[in-house]
Short mmCIF file of C-alpha atoms in Angstrom, two decimals:
data_model
loop_
_atom_site.label_atom_id
_atom_site.label_comp_id
_atom_site.label_asym_id
_atom_site.label_seq_id
_atom_site.Cartn_x
_atom_site.Cartn_y
_atom_site.Cartn_z
CA MET E 59 -24.15 -35.92 2.09
CA ALA E 60 -24.50 -39.32 0.45
CA ARG E 61 -27.87 -40.50 -0.90
CA ALA E 62 -29.09 -44.05 -1.56
CA PHE E 63 -31.45 -45.53 -4.13
CA LEU E 64 -32.67 -49.10 -3.46
CA ILE E 65 -34.37 -50.38 -6.59
CA VAL E 66 -36.26 -53.66 -6.58
CA MET E 67 -36.96 -55.34 -9.91
CA ASP E 68 -39.93 -57.34 -8.72
CA SER E 69 -39.40 -61.08 -9.39
CA VAL E 70 -36.12 -60.73 -11.37
CA GLY E 71 -34.44 -63.74 -9.70
CA CYS E 72 -31.23 -65.40 -10.86
CA GLY E 73 -31.68 -69.02 -9.73
CA GLY E 74 -29.61 -71.10 -7.36
CA ALA E 75 -31.56 -70.85 -4.11
CA PRO E 76 -30.24 -73.75 -1.97
CA ASP E 77 -33.73 -74.56 -0.63
CA ALA E 78 -35.56 -74.17 -3.99
CA GLY E 79 -36.44 -77.86 -3.92
CA ASP E 80 -38.48 -77.35 -0.74
CA PHE E 81 -40.72 -75.03 -2.74
CA GLY E 82 -40.89 -77.21 -5.84
CA ASP E 83 -38.59 -74.80 -7.69
CA LYS E 84 -35.32 -76.67 -8.05
CA GLY E 85 -33.74 -75.43 -11.27
CA ALA E 86 -35.88 -72.29 -11.67
CA ASN E 87 -33.88 -69.30 -12.98
CA THR E 88 -35.85 -66.28 -14.09
CA LEU E 89 -33.01 -64.27 -15.72
CA GLY E 90 -31.06 -67.30 -16.90
CA HIS E 91 -33.96 -69.02 -18.63
CA ILE E 92 -35.18 -65.79 -20.25
CA ALA E 93 -31.65 -65.22 -21.61
CA GLU E 94 -31.52 -68.79 -22.93
CA ALA E 95 -34.92 -68.49 -24.55
CA CYS E 96 -33.95 -65.21 -26.25
CA ALA E 97 -30.69 -66.71 -27.55
CA ALA E 98 -32.58 -69.70 -28.97
CA GLY E 99 -35.08 -67.53 -30.81
CA ARG E 100 -38.01 -68.44 -28.52
CA ALA E 101 -38.78 -64.86 -27.46
CA GLU E 102 -39.26 -63.01 -30.74
CA GLN E 103 -42.64 -61.30 -30.07
CA GLY E 104 -41.98 -57.53 -30.06
CA ARG E 105 -38.24 -57.99 -29.84
CA SER E 106 -35.54 -60.17 -31.45
CA GLY E 107 -32.27 -61.96 -30.75
CA PRO E 108 -30.22 -62.35 -27.53
CA LEU E 109 -31.30 -60.62 -24.35
CA ARG E 110 -29.75 -57.14 -24.38
CA MET E 111 -29.15 -55.51 -20.99
CA PRO E 112 -25.81 -53.73 -21.45
CA ASN E 113 -26.12 -51.29 -18.51
CA LEU E 114 -26.98 -53.75 -15.80
CA ASP E 115 -24.62 -56.31 -17.29
CA ALA E 116 -21.84 -53.77 -17.00
CA LEU E 117 -22.64 -53.51 -13.30
CA GLY E 118 -22.31 -57.30 -13.02
CA LEU E 119 -25.66 -58.87 -13.94
CA GLY E 120 -24.27 -61.81 -15.96
CA ALA E 121 -21.61 -62.42 -13.33
CA ALA E 122 -24.25 -62.43 -10.58
CA ILE E 123 -26.33 -65.03 -12.45
CA LYS E 124 -23.29 -67.29 -12.77
CA LEU E 125 -22.38 -66.81 -9.12
CA ALA E 126 -25.90 -67.59 -7.98
CA SER E 127 -26.71 -70.52 -10.18
CA GLY E 128 -23.60 -71.56 -12.19
CA LEU E 129 -25.30 -70.58 -15.45
CA ASP E 130 -23.50 -68.56 -18.15
CA ALA E 131 -26.45 -66.54 -19.36
CA PRO E 132 -26.25 -65.99 -23.13
CA GLY E 133 -25.72 -62.33 -24.02
CA LEU E 134 -24.76 -61.31 -20.47
CA GLY E 135 -21.04 -61.76 -20.36
CA ALA E 136 -19.62 -58.25 -19.66
CA VAL E 137 -16.67 -57.72 -17.36
CA PRO E 138 -18.27 -56.07 -14.30
CA MET E 139 -17.56 -52.41 -13.73
CA GLY E 140 -19.60 -52.16 -10.52
CA ARG E 141 -19.91 -53.95 -7.18
CA TRP E 142 -21.84 -57.14 -7.72
CA GLY E 143 -23.03 -60.35 -6.10
CA ALA E 144 -26.12 -62.29 -5.31
CA ALA E 145 -28.31 -62.67 -2.20
CA THR E 146 -30.07 -65.61 -0.54
CA GLU E 147 -33.30 -65.32 1.42
CA VAL E 148 -33.84 -67.00 4.76
CA SER E 149 -37.54 -66.13 5.35
CA ARG E 150 -39.77 -69.12 4.66
CA GLY E 151 -41.59 -67.69 1.70
CA LYS E 152 -41.22 -66.52 -1.87
CA ASP E 153 -43.59 -63.59 -1.61
CA THR E 154 -43.34 -59.84 -1.90
CA PRO E 155 -43.51 -58.81 1.81
CA SER E 156 -40.96 -61.43 2.89
CA GLY E 157 -38.45 -60.41 0.20
CA HIS E 158 -38.79 -56.64 0.73
CA TRP E 159 -38.79 -56.82 4.49
CA GLU E 160 -35.68 -58.96 4.52
CA LEU E 161 -33.93 -56.70 1.97
CA ALA E 162 -34.74 -53.86 4.43
CA GLY E 163 -33.02 -55.77 7.23
CA VAL E 164 -35.89 -57.74 8.86
CA PRO E 165 -36.37 -61.44 8.00
CA VAL E 166 -39.81 -62.83 8.72
CA PRO E 167 -39.74 -64.75 12.03
CA TRP E 168 -42.97 -66.68 11.48
CA ASP E 169 -44.44 -69.14 8.97
CA TRP E 170 -47.13 -67.58 6.75
CA THR E 171 -50.58 -69.13 6.47
CA TYR E 172 -51.43 -70.46 3.00
CA PHE E 173 -54.86 -71.53 1.82
CA PRO E 174 -55.25 -75.10 0.52
CA ASP E 175 -55.19 -75.65 -3.25
CA LYS E 176 -58.68 -77.14 -3.33
CA ILE E 177 -62.19 -75.97 -4.04
CA PRO E 178 -63.41 -74.35 -1.86
CA ALA E 179 -60.13 -72.83 -0.65
CA PHE E 180 -61.66 -70.75 2.12
CA SER E 181 -63.47 -71.85 5.29
CA ASP E 182 -67.20 -71.28 5.72
CA ASP E 183 -66.46 -68.83 8.58
CA LEU E 184 -64.18 -66.72 6.37
CA VAL E 185 -66.64 -66.68 3.52
CA ALA E 186 -69.40 -65.63 5.93
CA LEU E 187 -67.24 -62.77 7.18
CA VAL E 188 -66.53 -61.58 3.61
CA CYS E 189 -70.23 -61.68 2.83
CA LYS E 190 -71.11 -59.76 5.94
CA LEU E 191 -68.53 -57.06 5.22
CA ALA E 192 -69.45 -56.87 1.50
CA GLY E 193 -73.21 -56.96 2.09
CA THR E 194 -73.66 -59.86 -0.32
CA GLU E 195 -75.17 -63.32 -0.13
CA GLY E 196 -72.12 -65.12 -1.47
CA ILE E 197 -68.76 -64.86 -3.20
CA LEU E 198 -67.38 -66.11 -6.50
CA GLY E 199 -64.15 -67.96 -7.11
CA ASN E 200 -63.13 -69.42 -3.73
CA CYS E 201 -60.08 -71.12 -5.21
CA HIS E 202 -56.44 -70.84 -6.26
CA ALA E 203 -56.30 -68.80 -9.50
CA SER E 204 -54.44 -66.23 -11.56
CA GLY E 205 -56.01 -62.80 -11.76
CA VAL E 206 -56.93 -62.45 -15.44
CA PRO E 207 -58.46 -65.97 -15.92
CA ILE E 208 -60.50 -65.80 -12.70
CA ILE E 209 -62.03 -62.46 -13.72
CA GLU E 210 -62.67 -63.79 -17.23
CA GLN E 211 -64.47 -66.81 -15.75
CA HIS E 212 -66.68 -64.87 -13.34
CA CYS E 213 -67.01 -61.40 -14.85
CA ALA E 214 -70.55 -61.84 -16.14
CA GLU E 215 -71.79 -63.47 -12.95
CA HIS E 216 -70.13 -60.74 -10.90
CA LEU E 217 -71.90 -58.04 -12.84
CA ARG E 218 -75.20 -59.92 -12.51
CA THR E 219 -75.03 -60.78 -8.80
CA GLY E 220 -72.67 -58.14 -7.35
CA TRP E 221 -70.77 -60.88 -5.52
CA PRO E 222 -67.00 -60.23 -5.11
CA ILE E 223 -64.51 -62.57 -6.85
CA CYS E 224 -62.27 -64.01 -4.15
CA TYR E 225 -59.17 -66.09 -4.84
CA THR E 226 -55.67 -66.88 -3.61
CA SER E 227 -52.40 -68.33 -4.90
CA ALA E 228 -49.35 -70.18 -3.66
CA ASP E 229 -48.49 -66.97 -1.78
CA SER E 230 -50.00 -65.96 1.57
CA VAL E 231 -52.65 -63.71 0.03
CA PHE E 232 -56.43 -63.20 -0.13
CA GLN E 233 -57.36 -61.31 -3.30
CA ILE E 234 -60.68 -59.70 -4.12
CA ALA E 235 -61.53 -58.59 -7.68
CA ALA E 236 -64.49 -56.35 -8.31
CA HIS E 237 -65.77 -53.96 -10.98
CA GLU E 238 -64.90 -50.34 -10.25
CA GLU E 239 -68.30 -48.99 -11.33
CA ALA E 240 -70.71 -51.83 -10.75
CA PHE E 241 -69.38 -52.88 -7.36
CA GLY E 242 -67.58 -49.57 -6.60
CA LEU E 243 -63.90 -48.85 -6.07
CA GLU E 244 -64.30 -47.30 -2.65
CA ARG E 245 -66.53 -50.21 -1.57
CA LEU E 246 -63.88 -52.68 -2.68
CA LEU E 247 -61.10 -50.86 -0.88
CA LYS E 248 -63.14 -50.68 2.31
CA LEU E 249 -64.02 -54.35 2.09
CA CYS E 250 -60.32 -55.26 1.86
CA GLN E 251 -59.36 -52.80 4.58
CA ASP E 252 -62.02 -54.14 6.98
CA LEU E 253 -61.13 -57.73 6.22
CA ALA E 254 -57.35 -57.31 6.56
CA PRO E 255 -57.05 -57.31 10.42
CA HIS E 256 -58.81 -60.70 10.60
CA LEU E 257 -56.56 -62.24 7.98
CA HIS E 258 -53.42 -60.65 9.40
CA ALA E 259 -54.26 -62.28 12.75
CA MET E 260 -54.26 -65.56 10.86
CA LYS E 261 -50.75 -64.71 9.47
CA VAL E 262 -52.11 -64.22 5.95
CA GLY E 263 -49.65 -61.67 4.62
CA ARG E 264 -51.77 -59.53 2.33
CA VAL E 265 -55.30 -58.71 1.35
CA ILE E 266 -55.24 -57.32 -2.22
CA ALA E 267 -57.90 -55.26 -3.92
CA ARG E 268 -57.97 -56.06 -7.66
CA PRO E 269 -60.33 -53.57 -9.37
CA PHE E 270 -61.26 -53.85 -13.02
CA THR E 271 -63.46 -52.17 -15.58
CA GLY E 272 -65.15 -53.12 -18.85
CA THR E 273 -67.43 -55.97 -19.83
CA PRO E 274 -67.12 -59.77 -20.17
CA GLY E 275 -64.53 -60.51 -22.81
CA ALA E 276 -63.36 -56.89 -22.78
CA PHE E 277 -62.44 -56.15 -19.19
CA LYS E 278 -59.27 -54.48 -17.97
CA ARG E 279 -57.61 -54.49 -14.56
CA THR E 280 -56.88 -50.93 -13.46
CA ALA E 281 -53.96 -49.22 -11.72
CA ASN E 282 -56.04 -48.83 -8.55
CA ARG E 283 -54.84 -52.07 -6.99
CA HIS E 284 -54.14 -51.74 -3.31
CA ASP E 285 -52.29 -54.15 -1.01
CA TYR E 286 -53.18 -54.32 2.68
CA ALA E 287 -50.09 -55.92 4.12
CA MET E 288 -49.20 -56.86 7.65
CA ASP E 289 -46.87 -54.53 9.45
CA PRO E 290 -43.21 -55.66 9.38
CA PRO E 291 -42.26 -57.50 12.56
CA ALA E 292 -39.59 -54.93 13.52
CA PRO E 293 -38.38 -51.49 12.41
CA THR E 294 -36.88 -51.69 8.88
CA LEU E 295 -34.32 -49.68 6.92
CA LEU E 296 -37.00 -47.08 6.12
CA GLU E 297 -37.59 -46.47 9.83
CA TRP E 298 -33.89 -46.47 10.63
CA VAL E 299 -33.30 -43.72 8.13
CA GLN E 300 -36.37 -41.68 9.08
CA GLY E 301 -35.49 -42.07 12.74
CA ALA E 302 -32.11 -40.52 12.03
CA GLY E 303 -33.86 -37.41 10.73
CA ARG E 304 -33.40 -38.22 7.05
CA SER E 305 -35.88 -38.02 4.19
CA THR E 306 -37.41 -41.21 2.74
CA HIS E 307 -39.15 -41.59 -0.62
CA ALA E 308 -41.16 -44.64 -1.68
CA ILE E 309 -41.91 -45.40 -5.32
CA GLY E 310 -44.69 -47.80 -6.38
CA LYS E 311 -45.82 -50.60 -4.04
CA ILE E 312 -43.32 -49.80 -1.29
CA GLY E 313 -45.97 -47.90 0.67
CA ASP E 314 -48.30 -50.85 0.65
CA ILE E 315 -45.62 -53.44 1.39
CA PHE E 316 -44.33 -51.53 4.46
CA SER E 317 -47.76 -50.28 5.64
CA MET E 318 -46.33 -46.75 5.27
CA LYS E 319 -43.95 -47.40 8.16
CA GLY E 320 -40.93 -45.06 7.81
CA ILE E 321 -42.14 -43.50 4.58
CA GLY E 322 -41.97 -39.77 4.22
CA LYS E 323 -43.28 -39.27 0.66
CA LEU E 324 -45.01 -41.83 -1.59
CA TRP E 325 -44.93 -41.64 -5.37
CA LYS E 326 -47.23 -43.82 -7.48
CA GLY E 327 -48.19 -44.07 -11.14
CA LYS E 328 -50.21 -45.96 -13.67
CA GLY E 329 -47.35 -48.29 -14.49
CA ASP E 330 -43.57 -48.80 -14.47
CA LEU E 331 -43.05 -46.05 -17.00
CA ASP E 332 -44.49 -43.48 -14.58
CA LEU E 333 -42.48 -45.00 -11.70
CA PHE E 334 -39.22 -44.70 -13.58
CA ASP E 335 -40.03 -41.06 -14.32
CA HIS E 336 -40.40 -40.59 -10.57
CA LEU E 337 -37.07 -42.30 -10.01
CA ASP E 338 -35.28 -40.11 -12.57
CA ARG E 339 -36.82 -37.00 -10.96
CA LEU E 340 -35.73 -38.02 -7.50
CA ALA E 341 -32.23 -38.71 -8.71
CA GLY E 342 -32.15 -34.98 -9.49
CA GLU E 343 -34.23 -33.70 -6.56
CA ALA E 344 -33.94 -36.01 -3.56
CA GLU E 345 -32.43 -34.47 -0.46
CA ASP E 346 -28.87 -35.05 0.73
CA GLY E 347 -28.74 -38.05 3.00
CA SER E 348 -32.04 -39.44 1.74
CA LEU E 349 -33.25 -42.92 0.89
CA THR E 350 -35.33 -43.61 -2.20
CA PHE E 351 -36.85 -47.10 -2.19
CA ALA E 352 -38.53 -48.22 -5.45
CA ASN E 353 -40.41 -51.27 -6.63
CA PHE E 354 -41.04 -52.06 -10.34
CA VAL E 355 -43.83 -54.55 -10.32
CA GLU E 356 -44.74 -55.20 -13.97
CA PHE E 357 -42.04 -57.84 -14.53
CA ASP E 358 -43.97 -59.92 -12.03
CA THR E 359 -47.62 -59.06 -12.69
CA LEU E 360 -47.67 -58.64 -16.50
CA TYR E 361 -45.10 -61.21 -17.57
CA GLY E 362 -43.99 -63.57 -14.79
CA HIS E 363 -47.39 -64.86 -13.64
CA PRO E 364 -48.80 -65.15 -17.19
CA ARG E 365 -45.61 -67.00 -18.18
CA ASP E 366 -44.88 -64.55 -21.02
CA VAL E 367 -41.20 -65.02 -21.78
CA ALA E 368 -41.00 -62.50 -24.67
CA GLY E 369 -42.95 -59.91 -22.70
CA TYR E 370 -40.61 -60.34 -19.71
CA ALA E 371 -37.62 -59.96 -21.98
CA ARG E 372 -39.06 -56.76 -23.52
CA ALA E 373 -39.59 -55.37 -20.03
CA LEU E 374 -36.05 -56.19 -18.96
CA GLU E 375 -34.61 -54.49 -22.06
CA TRP E 376 -36.78 -51.42 -21.59
CA PHE E 377 -35.77 -51.20 -17.93
CA ASP E 378 -32.11 -51.52 -18.81
CA SER E 379 -32.41 -48.75 -21.42
CA ARG E 380 -33.63 -46.44 -18.64
CA VAL E 381 -30.84 -47.46 -16.22
CA GLY E 382 -28.16 -45.90 -18.39
CA ALA E 383 -29.72 -42.45 -18.16
CA LEU E 384 -30.49 -42.84 -14.46
CA LEU E 385 -26.87 -43.58 -13.64
CA GLN E 386 -25.89 -40.32 -15.35
CA LEU E 387 -28.21 -38.43 -12.99
CA LEU E 388 -26.59 -39.71 -9.79
CA ARG E 389 -24.36 -37.35 -7.83
CA PRO E 390 -20.81 -38.16 -6.64
CA GLY E 391 -21.18 -40.21 -3.44
CA ASP E 392 -24.60 -41.64 -4.32
CA LEU E 393 -25.30 -45.38 -4.07
CA ALA E 394 -27.73 -47.20 -6.35
CA ILE E 395 -28.51 -50.86 -5.70
CA PHE E 396 -30.47 -52.92 -8.21
CA THR E 397 -31.88 -56.16 -6.78
CA ALA E 398 -35.07 -58.29 -6.58
CA ASP E 399 -37.37 -59.82 -3.98
CA HIS E 400 -37.90 -63.35 -5.41
CA GLY E 401 -38.14 -65.07 -8.76
CA ASN E 402 -41.02 -65.65 -11.19
CA ASP E 403 -39.52 -67.79 -13.94
CA PRO E 404 -41.80 -67.38 -17.02
CA THR E 405 -40.48 -70.73 -18.36
CA TRP E 406 -41.50 -72.58 -15.21
CA THR E 407 -44.58 -74.69 -14.52
CA GLY E 408 -47.65 -73.12 -13.00
CA THR E 409 -48.22 -69.38 -12.55
CA GLU E 410 -46.58 -68.62 -9.18
CA HIS E 411 -43.36 -67.06 -7.87
CA THR E 412 -40.25 -69.18 -7.84
CA ARG E 413 -37.74 -69.52 -4.98
CA GLU E 414 -34.46 -68.05 -6.27
CA ARG E 415 -31.44 -66.03 -5.29
CA VAL E 416 -31.46 -62.43 -6.52
CA PRO E 417 -28.77 -60.26 -8.09
CA VAL E 418 -27.29 -57.42 -6.12
CA LEU E 419 -25.74 -54.76 -8.38
CA CYS E 420 -24.23 -51.60 -6.93
CA ALA E 421 -23.35 -48.38 -8.74
CA GLY E 422 -21.32 -45.56 -7.14
CA VAL E 423 -19.23 -47.60 -4.73
CA GLY E 424 -16.40 -48.91 -6.86
CA VAL E 425 -15.72 -52.22 -8.55
CA GLY E 426 -15.53 -55.79 -7.30
CA GLU E 427 -17.36 -58.94 -6.25
CA ILE E 428 -19.26 -58.96 -2.95
CA GLY E 429 -19.97 -62.71 -3.17
CA LEU E 430 -23.06 -64.56 -1.92
CA ARG E 431 -24.78 -62.48 0.66
CA ALA E 432 -27.92 -62.47 2.78
CA PHE E 433 -30.93 -60.37 1.75
CA ALA E 434 -30.57 -58.48 5.04
CA ASP E 435 -27.04 -57.43 4.08
CA VAL E 436 -28.60 -55.10 1.50
CA GLY E 437 -30.37 -53.06 4.16
CA ALA E 438 -27.28 -53.02 6.39
CA SER E 439 -25.16 -51.78 3.46
CA VAL E 440 -27.57 -48.98 2.60
CA ALA E 441 -27.61 -47.91 6.21
CA ALA E 442 -23.81 -47.98 6.36
CA HIS E 443 -23.57 -45.83 3.22
CA LEU E 444 -25.94 -43.24 4.69
CA GLY E 445 -24.17 -43.30 8.04
CA VAL E 446 -27.29 -44.54 9.80
CA ALA E 447 -27.20 -47.17 12.56
CA ALA E 448 -28.53 -50.56 11.35
CA GLN E 449 -30.86 -52.38 13.74
CA GLY E 450 -31.27 -55.63 11.79
CA VAL E 451 -29.30 -58.85 11.42
CA GLY E 452 -27.47 -57.99 8.19
CA ARG E 453 -23.84 -57.12 7.64
CA SER E 454 -22.64 -54.41 5.30
CA PHE E 455 -20.77 -55.42 2.20
CA LEU E 456 -19.46 -51.90 1.55
#
């Protein structure tokens, strides 16, 4: 019985979103601009020369970038040997839950709540609630910020006062950073868990625990991050498959993103290296008829938000090197889809996600262009491949 592997390269967009201008992102192109920077010698730290992604390019990566945005990405000009295309999002957001839910067949039917980009960013009532739940007299931060700089700014005061560091971004999120030992990891997780229902009622998509260790000037964020996301608005691909009596495996953040709805087994790790080891293992072990849904987050967190072009290129090349071996592990009849949930162009202004189309690259189902599709078509296609009834709005491209 056929199996399916849906693999999300978090933030690996390919430009061309027709509504990018509405988000201040007209012209953003994560893959295209990284490829241009590499070809121009502007991404030489830890690597050198043009962007090298031969395995995904052979599936149609370069062709997908051109289809999505019109850009001929330097170094990505292979003749596709897989099924390939690009997908456009309709949900009004450029965030992780919107992208993943829509890929799984369920666009977001509401507008998310975003906090204003001013200081303070949070209302007095919300701050009071955080203080009550945390048992503190105040909070630190209270603004739009990127994770590493805001911890750097407030680490010493956090250790002195015990007040949590609270911040947001252009996404619909409320993030709380705290020291694993001084504040307590379990205390931080409980704070976020207790706060989440209030913020979800406000249509804030996620409350994120951001634990760290170390001292001022020498701190390190840990792998114990946890996202408390809203439930999807309707059953997703994971629930369709599980409801049909099939096994489902989630790798990485998928459990958080989908609030464990429809997930049979969850596999986590300290980083993308561990997650790819899980993916390789499941390619050998996953049950007939099963769905494996994976998210690889480090493109986004380690390189997209910090605007590290060379680091992003290194991560892409490492990932591609693992893809070649993974494809050899697939069984006849298996489907593997490589895609993304949004963009995060490291050459762009600011530190936030970028509104982009995403590549859709399919292995195991022949050769040919699938054209410009909807995000929801990905979920419908996986369901069709598994012989499971789709309940969403997408149409299969298989």
